[in-house]
Amino acid sequence: MALLVAMAQHWDAEPWLERFRRLGGGMEIVDARKPYDAASITHAAVWKPDPGMLAGLPNLRAIFNLGAGVDALLADRTLPDVPLIRIIDPDLTARMTEWVTLQALYHFRQMPHYLARQAEAVWEQLDQPGAHEVRVGILGMGVLGRDCADVLKRIGFQVAGWSRSGKAVEGFEMFGGEAGLPAFLARTDILVALLPLTEATRGVLDRKLFAGLARDGRLPGPVLINAGRGGLQVEADILAALDDGTLAGASIDVFETEPLPADNPLWKHPRMIVTPHVAADSTPEGLVAGIVRDIAAFERGEELPNRVDRATGY
Ligand code: NDP
Ligand code: OXD
């Protein structure tokens, strides 16, 4: 068996290679940046490899994506038709929950207002609702959405979820599909998007959706938090919604174009938090041991829970 490790140039491949070599249990680990025998490769661990690269591996048995989202891989029309496995990892999940909770609390506790007042040395106290009076809605109740939901509920928020299937998630009111969206939005003050980017979800975060959010909440207005993918959002609509009050604030980690160009007005909007796609980093320390275990289980013929369904795109 030989595992090809291939990743986008902005990732440092060395710590990944080092850890795969250390934990790989004798599996040959191949660095995609150096010449290699394509016919020897049986598995690939990748993050945004060059399109077409994997098509050149005639004996490839499975692809292991080094992140949770597989949209970039599936955009490669030449991607070989072998099982595609994504990350489900407690470390990555915990990181996402930290980021989402931080953003939810930042808006809920009205920090944009207090930071602006601090800059002017103005002591101005706002009415502060309790968390139990504020409704959080999570678009995408998968691995990441569910964990965020648990923590936000523990803080006291009223949390509900929206998913494709609308299947029951214990402890949460769930809404499903397009039919369930209006009612879900109408009860949501803080909207958290943790959807995968697929044909069905592209552009879902638009003006029409923002206009459907609750207007009767205890916050000054609805808030958008997106850590799913930039392709979920229409960025001009976010700016317009912030300007006309349809949205009171937004925290965005992912963008249509990354890095976000320096002249993009999203950087400068006073009610907008921009982070550079860092909500939940993949790290070799967090992920490699699990991928090695997944490869072994795959080779034993076990069903992996994190296998991507190419029909739905996630
Ligand atoms: P999962 O596959 O576990 O969950 C996806 C959820 O989205 C499911 O609840 C699914 O519904 C729902 N969903 C999918 N399509 C639709 C649709 N058309 N309409 C309604 N709901 C839909 O994914 P994860 O939770 O692991 O990850 C979610 C995304 O987070 C990733 O795809 C990635 O893009 C992003 N991400 C971002 C990171 C960052 O640093 N910013 C880091 C890691 C991930 P159902 O339950 O019915 O299947
Ligand atoms: C991921 C990401 O999908 O980092 O894991 O965006």
Short mmCIF file of C-alpha atoms in Angstrom, two decimals, residues 1-5 28-31 36-45 54 56-62:
data_model
loop_
_atom_site.label_atom_id
_atom_site.label_comp_id
_atom_site.label_asym_id
_atom_site.label_seq_id
_atom_site.Cartn_x
_atom_site.Cartn_y
_atom_site.Cartn_z
CA MET A 1 0.00 0.00 0.00
CA ALA A 2 1.21 3.51 -0.76
CA LEU A 3 -0.45 6.73 0.43
CA LEU A 4 0.01 9.85 -1.67
CA VAL A 5 -0.09 13.03 0.42
CA GLU A 28 4.64 3.81 2.22
CA ILE A 29 4.07 7.58 2.39
CA VAL A 30 4.60 9.45 -0.88
CA ASP A 31 5.16 13.21 -1.16
CA TYR A 36 6.72 9.25 -7.81
CA ASP A 37 5.47 6.08 -9.49
CA ALA A 38 1.76 6.79 -10.14
CA ALA A 39 0.99 3.06 -10.50
CA SER A 40 2.19 2.36 -6.95
CA ILE A 41 -0.35 4.67 -5.28
CA THR A 42 -3.31 2.88 -3.65
CA HIS A 43 -4.67 5.68 -1.38
CA ALA A 44 -4.52 9.46 -1.37
CA ALA A 45 -4.81 11.93 1.52
CA LEU A 54 -5.89 12.00 -8.91
CA GLY A 56 -3.51 9.97 -13.11
CA LEU A 57 -3.41 7.21 -10.46
CA PRO A 58 -4.54 3.94 -12.13
CA ASN A 59 -4.55 1.80 -8.94
CA LEU A 60 -6.18 4.30 -6.57
CA ARG A 61 -8.62 2.56 -4.16
CA ALA A 62 -9.83 5.45 -2.01
#
